[in-house]
Structure formats: C-alpha cells, structure tokens
C-alpha cells in the first residue's frame, strides 16, 4: 500500500523529551516519570490533528536491565498518561539492540523511521523529529526530516555540539510544549 502522506505527523524521542531520563536507564513503569508539560504538549498535537509517533533507543533490553514485558508496561503507562490528558500516541517504536549489534534501527540509524512509515503508512521526510540528543538530530537529518532540539534531558549538552555537527540551524526550545506551541503549531 502507498503511504498516505498524512500531512501532520511528528516523531518524538522518548527519554529526555517525554519523560525524565536517567543514566541508570528507565527500568520499570514506576521509574517512568513524565517531564512537566510534555504530556500536555502531546495532547495539543493530537487535538490539532497530528499523528504522534515515538522513536526510542532501548539498549537496556540488550543489556538485560529490563525485559520486553517490562518495556511494554512502561509504554502502556506512557500511552495511558497521554490518553488521560486527551492525547494519543499512534505508535512507540524502539530499538532493542546494543551499540555493538550492528543493527540499522538504533538511532542515528533510520530503521525506526522506516518502521514508522511502514506501520502508520506515512511519509516522514519534511516533517519534524523532536529530540534531546545528537543522535536524534542526526537521524532526522539523514532522513530529510526537520530536526528540533529540546533542552530537557541531554539537550543542553547537545546544544553545544550543534555547530560542529553541521546542525547549527536546528531550532532549539526549552521543552516539548515550547517546541509544539512555538514551532509545530505556530
Ligand atoms: Mg533522549
Ligand atoms: Zn536496533
């Protein structure tokens, strides 16, 4: 089937964008805590007619820090938190591999974006990908998406690396709600 070319779609990174990140990984639903205003941001996207897809590296699976069932519980908590606020996440796509596994889905690889296109029947080039890490922005650029940086999570460190990585023109916002209101919906 051809892509529907849905004209409103946004891809979001998860850790450091939607929820608080941790150097010790997010290993349970209890450890998954939304960043203030991020859930409201997703609700506003949904109410404005945007499809919202999440693309997240979860190497904690390969490292055996948590299992696929626990990750499903974490993602159920994410989805239900968003739905309780009047939003909708159309899909959470994750890379379960480690950095040395040679997969194509671990960002900055674009495999997750290809999965989103296949499952949601959309075309992503030209649309925004909001992340907090350099690999999110590189992934977006390599797929002809528009990288957008938020300063939550790793964002402050990432901002210092933009110029040297040919990402100096990336729009930067304090958090997801600012990015949504001042860039996506503006
Ligand atoms: Mg992140
Ligand atoms: Zn992978």
PDB file of C-alpha atoms and ligand atoms in Angstrom:
ATOM      1  CA  UNK A   1       0.000   0.000   0.000  1.00  0.00           C
ATOM      2  CA  UNK A   2       1.221   3.502  -0.718  1.00  0.00           C
ATOM      3  CA  UNK A   3       1.982   5.954   2.043  1.00  0.00           C
ATOM      4  CA  UNK A   4      -0.989   8.106   2.924  1.00  0.00           C
ATOM      5  CA  UNK A   5       1.258  11.153   3.092  1.00  0.00           C
ATOM      6  CA  UNK A   6      -0.520  12.310   6.207  1.00  0.00           C
ATOM      7  CA  UNK A   7       0.385  15.977   6.247  1.00  0.00           C
ATOM      8  CA  UNK A   8       0.527  16.238  10.015  1.00  0.00           C
ATOM      9  CA  UNK A   9       2.896  13.892  11.772  1.00  0.00           C
ATOM     10  CA  UNK A  10       5.590  14.429  14.394  1.00  0.00           C
ATOM     11  CA  UNK A  11       8.203  11.975  15.621  1.00  0.00           C
ATOM     12  CA  UNK A  12       9.346  12.282  19.223  1.00  0.00           C
ATOM     13  CA  UNK A  13      12.254  10.792  21.071  1.00  0.00           C
ATOM     14  CA  UNK A  14      11.159   9.346  24.436  1.00  0.00           C
ATOM     15  CA  UNK A  15      13.758   9.682  27.204  1.00  0.00           C
ATOM     16  CA  UNK A  16      14.617  13.301  27.932  1.00  0.00           C
ATOM     17  CA  UNK A  17      11.772  14.574  25.758  1.00  0.00           C
ATOM     18  CA  UNK A  18       8.576  12.961  27.097  1.00  0.00           C
ATOM     19  CA  UNK A  19       9.916  11.551  30.361  1.00  0.00           C
ATOM     20  CA  UNK A  20      12.820  12.210  32.695  1.00  0.00           C
ATOM     21  CA  UNK A  21      15.942  10.422  31.544  1.00  0.00           C
ATOM     22  CA  UNK A  22      18.297   8.584  33.879  1.00  0.00           C
ATOM     23  CA  UNK A  23      21.926   7.479  33.459  1.00  0.00           C
ATOM     24  CA  UNK A  24      20.758   4.267  35.134  1.00  0.00           C
ATOM     25  CA  UNK A  25      18.090   3.712  32.428  1.00  0.00           C
ATOM     26  CA  UNK A  26      14.329   3.644  32.917  1.00  0.00           C
ATOM     27  CA  UNK A  27      13.846   0.070  34.087  1.00  0.00           C
ATOM     28  CA  UNK A  28      10.253  -0.045  35.309  1.00  0.00           C
ATOM     29  CA  UNK A  29       6.937   1.735  34.925  1.00  0.00           C
ATOM     30  CA  UNK A  30       7.483   3.261  38.371  1.00  0.00           C
ATOM     31  CA  UNK A  31      10.706   4.847  37.144  1.00  0.00           C
ATOM     32  CA  UNK A  32       8.945   6.345  34.137  1.00  0.00           C
ATOM     33  CA  UNK A  33       8.083   9.922  35.134  1.00  0.00           C
ATOM     34  CA  UNK A  34       6.815  12.466  32.625  1.00  0.00           C
ATOM     35  CA  UNK A  35       8.631  15.741  32.159  1.00  0.00           C
ATOM     36  CA  UNK A  36       6.300  18.555  33.241  1.00  0.00           C
ATOM     37  CA  UNK A  37       4.223  19.888  30.312  1.00  0.00           C
ATOM     38  CA  UNK A  38       5.278  17.118  27.900  1.00  0.00           C
ATOM     39  CA  UNK A  39       2.007  15.235  28.190  1.00  0.00           C
ATOM     40  CA  UNK A  40       0.078  18.457  27.600  1.00  0.00           C
ATOM     41  CA  UNK A  41       2.247  19.025  24.517  1.00  0.00           C
ATOM     42  CA  UNK A  42       1.289  15.639  23.051  1.00  0.00           C
ATOM     43  CA  UNK A  43      -2.378  16.313  23.819  1.00  0.00           C
ATOM     44  CA  UNK A  44      -2.182  19.600  21.942  1.00  0.00           C
ATOM     45  CA  UNK A  45      -0.574  17.882  18.955  1.00  0.00           C
ATOM     46  CA  UNK A  46      -3.315  15.276  18.858  1.00  0.00           C
ATOM     47  CA  UNK A  47      -6.074  17.849  19.204  1.00  0.00           C
ATOM     48  CA  UNK A  48      -4.530  19.801  16.315  1.00  0.00           C
ATOM     49  CA  UNK A  49      -4.779  16.684  14.133  1.00  0.00           C
ATOM     50  CA  UNK A  50      -1.181  15.467  14.308  1.00  0.00           C
ATOM     51  CA  UNK A  51      -0.168  11.841  14.374  1.00  0.00           C
ATOM     52  CA  UNK A  52       2.433  11.347  17.105  1.00  0.00           C
ATOM     53  CA  UNK A  53       4.973   8.550  16.840  1.00  0.00           C
ATOM     54  CA  UNK A  54       7.765   7.809  19.299  1.00  0.00           C
ATOM     55  CA  UNK A  55      11.190   6.521  18.222  1.00  0.00           C
ATOM     56  CA  UNK A  56      13.405   5.412  21.093  1.00  0.00           C
ATOM     57  CA  UNK A  57      16.667   3.522  21.577  1.00  0.00           C
ATOM     58  CA  UNK A  58      16.218   0.977  24.365  1.00  0.00           C
ATOM     59  CA  UNK A  59      19.584  -0.756  24.640  1.00  0.00           C
ATOM     60  CA  UNK A  60      18.666  -1.625  28.226  1.00  0.00           C
ATOM     61  CA  UNK A  61      16.921  -4.627  26.659  1.00  0.00           C
ATOM     62  CA  UNK A  62      20.145  -5.878  25.074  1.00  0.00           C
ATOM     63  CA  UNK A  63      21.957  -5.174  28.336  1.00  0.00           C
ATOM     64  CA  UNK A  64      19.334  -7.213  30.272  1.00  0.00           C
ATOM     65  CA  UNK A  65      18.487  -4.254  32.526  1.00  0.00           C
ATOM     66  CA  UNK A  66      14.806  -4.950  31.818  1.00  0.00           C
ATOM     67  CA  UNK A  67      12.791  -7.248  29.595  1.00  0.00           C
ATOM     68  CA  UNK A  68      10.282  -6.735  26.811  1.00  0.00           C
ATOM     69  CA  UNK A  69       7.329  -7.256  29.144  1.00  0.00           C
ATOM     70  CA  UNK A  70       8.546  -4.502  31.448  1.00  0.00           C
ATOM     71  CA  UNK A  71       9.095  -2.220  28.465  1.00  0.00           C
ATOM     72  CA  UNK A  72       5.510  -2.914  27.380  1.00  0.00           C
ATOM     73  CA  UNK A  73       4.337  -1.897  30.872  1.00  0.00           C
ATOM     74  CA  UNK A  74       6.360   1.300  30.638  1.00  0.00           C
ATOM     75  CA  UNK A  75       4.842   2.085  27.260  1.00  0.00           C
ATOM     76  CA  UNK A  76       1.357   1.304  28.499  1.00  0.00           C
ATOM     77  CA  UNK A  77       1.903   3.836  31.280  1.00  0.00           C
ATOM     78  CA  UNK A  78       3.090   6.378  28.712  1.00  0.00           C
ATOM     79  CA  UNK A  79       0.097   5.761  26.446  1.00  0.00           C
ATOM     80  CA  UNK A  80      -2.441   5.855  29.262  1.00  0.00           C
ATOM     81  CA  UNK A  81      -0.946   9.015  30.751  1.00  0.00           C
ATOM     82  CA  UNK A  82      -1.216  10.695  27.362  1.00  0.00           C
ATOM     83  CA  UNK A  83      -4.762   9.453  26.793  1.00  0.00           C
ATOM     84  CA  UNK A  84      -5.855  10.643  30.230  1.00  0.00           C
ATOM     85  CA  UNK A  85      -4.767  14.124  29.151  1.00  0.00           C
ATOM     86  CA  UNK A  86      -6.741  13.948  25.900  1.00  0.00           C
ATOM     87  CA  UNK A  87      -3.857  12.932  23.654  1.00  0.00           C
ATOM     88  CA  UNK A  88      -2.907   9.915  21.583  1.00  0.00           C
ATOM     89  CA  UNK A  89       0.370   8.252  20.664  1.00  0.00           C
ATOM     90  CA  UNK A  90      -0.080   6.300  17.439  1.00  0.00           C
ATOM     91  CA  UNK A  91       2.956   4.107  17.932  1.00  0.00           C
ATOM     92  CA  UNK A  92       6.027   3.629  20.085  1.00  0.00           C
ATOM     93  CA  UNK A  93       8.863   2.224  18.015  1.00  0.00           C
ATOM     94  CA  UNK A  94      12.004   1.070  19.797  1.00  0.00           C
ATOM     95  CA  UNK A  95      15.399  -0.343  19.022  1.00  0.00           C
ATOM     96  CA  UNK A  96      16.102  -3.245  21.406  1.00  0.00           C
ATOM     97  CA  UNK A  97      19.734  -3.637  20.356  1.00  0.00           C
ATOM     98  CA  UNK A  98      23.039  -2.579  21.856  1.00  0.00           C
ATOM     99  CA  UNK A  99      25.555  -0.251  20.229  1.00  0.00           C
ATOM    100  CA  UNK A 100      27.705  -3.144  19.000  1.00  0.00           C
ATOM    101  CA  UNK A 101      24.910  -5.218  17.497  1.00  0.00           C
ATOM    102  CA  UNK A 102      25.238  -3.652  14.064  1.00  0.00           C
ATOM    103  CA  UNK A 103      21.518  -3.065  13.663  1.00  0.00           C
ATOM    104  CA  UNK A 104      20.029  -0.376  11.440  1.00  0.00           C
ATOM    105  CA  UNK A 105      17.335   0.732  13.892  1.00  0.00           C
ATOM    106  CA  UNK A 106      19.480   2.172  16.683  1.00  0.00           C
ATOM    107  CA  UNK A 107      19.487   5.946  16.217  1.00  0.00           C
ATOM    108  CA  UNK A 108      21.208   7.647  14.449  1.00  0.00           C
ATOM    109  CA  UNK A 109      20.270   4.769  12.150  1.00  0.00           C
ATOM    110  CA  UNK A 110      16.978   5.399  10.394  1.00  0.00           C
ATOM    111  CA  UNK A 111      15.397   1.941  10.754  1.00  0.00           C
ATOM    112  CA  UNK A 112      12.834   3.132  13.298  1.00  0.00           C
ATOM    113  CA  UNK A 113      11.722   5.849  10.904  1.00  0.00           C
ATOM    114  CA  UNK A 114      11.277   3.240   8.182  1.00  0.00           C
ATOM    115  CA  UNK A 115       9.202   1.151  10.605  1.00  0.00           C
ATOM    116  CA  UNK A 116       7.014   4.158  11.381  1.00  0.00           C
ATOM    117  CA  UNK A 117       6.428   4.775   7.691  1.00  0.00           C
ATOM    118  CA  UNK A 118       5.542   1.129   7.059  1.00  0.00           C
ATOM    119  CA  UNK A 119       3.211   0.703  10.047  1.00  0.00           C
ATOM    120  CA  UNK A 120       1.487   4.073  10.041  1.00  0.00           C
ATOM    121  CA  UNK A 121       1.553   4.430   6.245  1.00  0.00           C
ATOM    122  CA  UNK A 122       3.050   7.876   6.290  1.00  0.00           C
ATOM    123  CA  UNK A 123       5.955   9.617   4.617  1.00  0.00           C
ATOM    124  CA  UNK A 124       8.317  11.279   7.068  1.00  0.00           C
ATOM    125  CA  UNK A 125      10.713  13.472   5.055  1.00  0.00           C
ATOM    126  CA  UNK A 126       9.950  17.131   5.650  1.00  0.00           C
ATOM    127  CA  UNK A 127       8.265  16.528   8.994  1.00  0.00           C
ATOM    128  CA  UNK A 128       9.665  17.339  12.433  1.00  0.00           C
ATOM    129  CA  UNK A 129      11.584  14.978  14.691  1.00  0.00           C
ATOM    130  CA  UNK A 130      11.970  16.371  18.221  1.00  0.00           C
ATOM    131  CA  UNK A 131      14.821  15.038  20.329  1.00  0.00           C
ATOM    132  CA  UNK A 132      17.275  15.885  23.078  1.00  0.00           C
ATOM    133  CA  UNK A 133      20.358  14.006  21.848  1.00  0.00           C
ATOM    134  CA  UNK A 134      22.695  14.464  18.923  1.00  0.00           C
ATOM    135  CA  UNK A 135      21.754  11.057  17.538  1.00  0.00           C
ATOM    136  CA  UNK A 136      18.115  12.129  17.260  1.00  0.00           C
ATOM    137  CA  UNK A 137      19.052  15.183  15.237  1.00  0.00           C
ATOM    138  CA  UNK A 138      21.478  13.233  13.031  1.00  0.00           C
ATOM    139  CA  UNK A 139      18.822  10.585  12.436  1.00  0.00           C
ATOM    140  CA  UNK A 140      16.303  13.264  11.474  1.00  0.00           C
ATOM    141  CA  UNK A 141      18.693  14.962   9.105  1.00  0.00           C
ATOM    142  CA  UNK A 142      19.759  11.696   7.476  1.00  0.00           C
ATOM    143  CA  UNK A 143      16.099  11.006   6.698  1.00  0.00           C
ATOM    144  CA  UNK A 144      15.411  14.521   5.380  1.00  0.00           C
ATOM    145  CA  UNK A 145      13.249  15.296   8.405  1.00  0.00           C
ATOM    146  CA  UNK A 146      13.456  18.611  10.273  1.00  0.00           C
ATOM    147  CA  UNK A 147      15.496  18.170  13.457  1.00  0.00           C
ATOM    148  CA  UNK A 148      14.201  20.069  16.501  1.00  0.00           C
ATOM    149  CA  UNK A 149      16.138  20.177  19.788  1.00  0.00           C
ATOM    150  CA  UNK A 150      14.661  20.481  23.258  1.00  0.00           C
ATOM    151  CA  UNK A 151      16.828  21.465  26.230  1.00  0.00           C
ATOM    152  CA  UNK A 152      15.301  18.877  28.572  1.00  0.00           C
ATOM    153  CA  UNK A 153      17.220  15.626  29.054  1.00  0.00           C
ATOM    154  CA  UNK A 154      20.600  15.845  27.295  1.00  0.00           C
ATOM    155  CA  UNK A 155      19.576  18.936  25.392  1.00  0.00           C
ATOM    156  CA  UNK A 156      21.885  21.472  26.984  1.00  0.00           C
ATOM    157  CA  UNK A 157      24.926  19.331  26.218  1.00  0.00           C
ATOM    158  CA  UNK A 158      23.616  18.625  22.731  1.00  0.00           C
ATOM    159  CA  UNK A 159      23.181  22.335  22.011  1.00  0.00           C
ATOM    160  CA  UNK A 160      26.935  22.795  22.388  1.00  0.00           C
ATOM    161  CA  UNK A 161      27.543  20.144  19.723  1.00  0.00           C
ATOM    162  CA  UNK A 162      25.239  21.517  17.029  1.00  0.00           C
ATOM    163  CA  UNK A 163      27.668  23.679  15.084  1.00  0.00           C
ATOM    164  CA  UNK A 164      30.461  21.114  14.844  1.00  0.00           C
ATOM    165  CA  UNK A 165      27.961  18.562  13.555  1.00  0.00           C
ATOM    166  CA  UNK A 166      26.516  20.747  10.796  1.00  0.00           C
ATOM    167  CA  UNK A 167      23.319  21.164  12.791  1.00  0.00           C
ATOM    168  CA  UNK A 168      23.830  24.814  13.655  1.00  0.00           C
ATOM    169  CA  UNK A 169      20.499  25.846  12.130  1.00  0.00           C
ATOM    170  CA  UNK A 170      18.478  23.465  14.329  1.00  0.00           C
ATOM    171  CA  UNK A 171      15.596  25.212  16.135  1.00  0.00           C
ATOM    172  CA  UNK A 172      16.012  24.952  19.920  1.00  0.00           C
ATOM    173  CA  UNK A 173      13.263  25.118  22.550  1.00  0.00           C
ATOM    174  CA  UNK A 174      13.196  24.811  26.326  1.00  0.00           C
ATOM    175  CA  UNK A 175      10.931  21.787  26.330  1.00  0.00           C
ATOM    176  CA  UNK A 176       8.400  19.830  24.301  1.00  0.00           C
ATOM    177  CA  UNK A 177       5.495  22.179  24.982  1.00  0.00           C
ATOM    178  CA  UNK A 178       7.511  25.171  23.789  1.00  0.00           C
ATOM    179  CA  UNK A 179       8.587  23.270  20.669  1.00  0.00           C
ATOM    180  CA  UNK A 180       4.993  22.308  19.937  1.00  0.00           C
ATOM    181  CA  UNK A 181       3.468  25.714  20.578  1.00  0.00           C
ATOM    182  CA  UNK A 182       6.216  27.907  19.130  1.00  0.00           C
ATOM    183  CA  UNK A 183       7.282  25.721  16.174  1.00  0.00           C
ATOM    184  CA  UNK A 184       4.919  22.902  15.228  1.00  0.00           C
ATOM    185  CA  UNK A 185       1.606  24.671  15.835  1.00  0.00           C
ATOM    186  CA  UNK A 186       2.870  28.222  15.291  1.00  0.00           C
TER     187      UNK A 186
HETATM  188 MG1  LIG B   1      16.537  11.188  24.536  1.00  0.00          MG
HETATM  189 ZN1  LIG B   2      18.250  -1.797  16.602  1.00  0.00          ZN
END
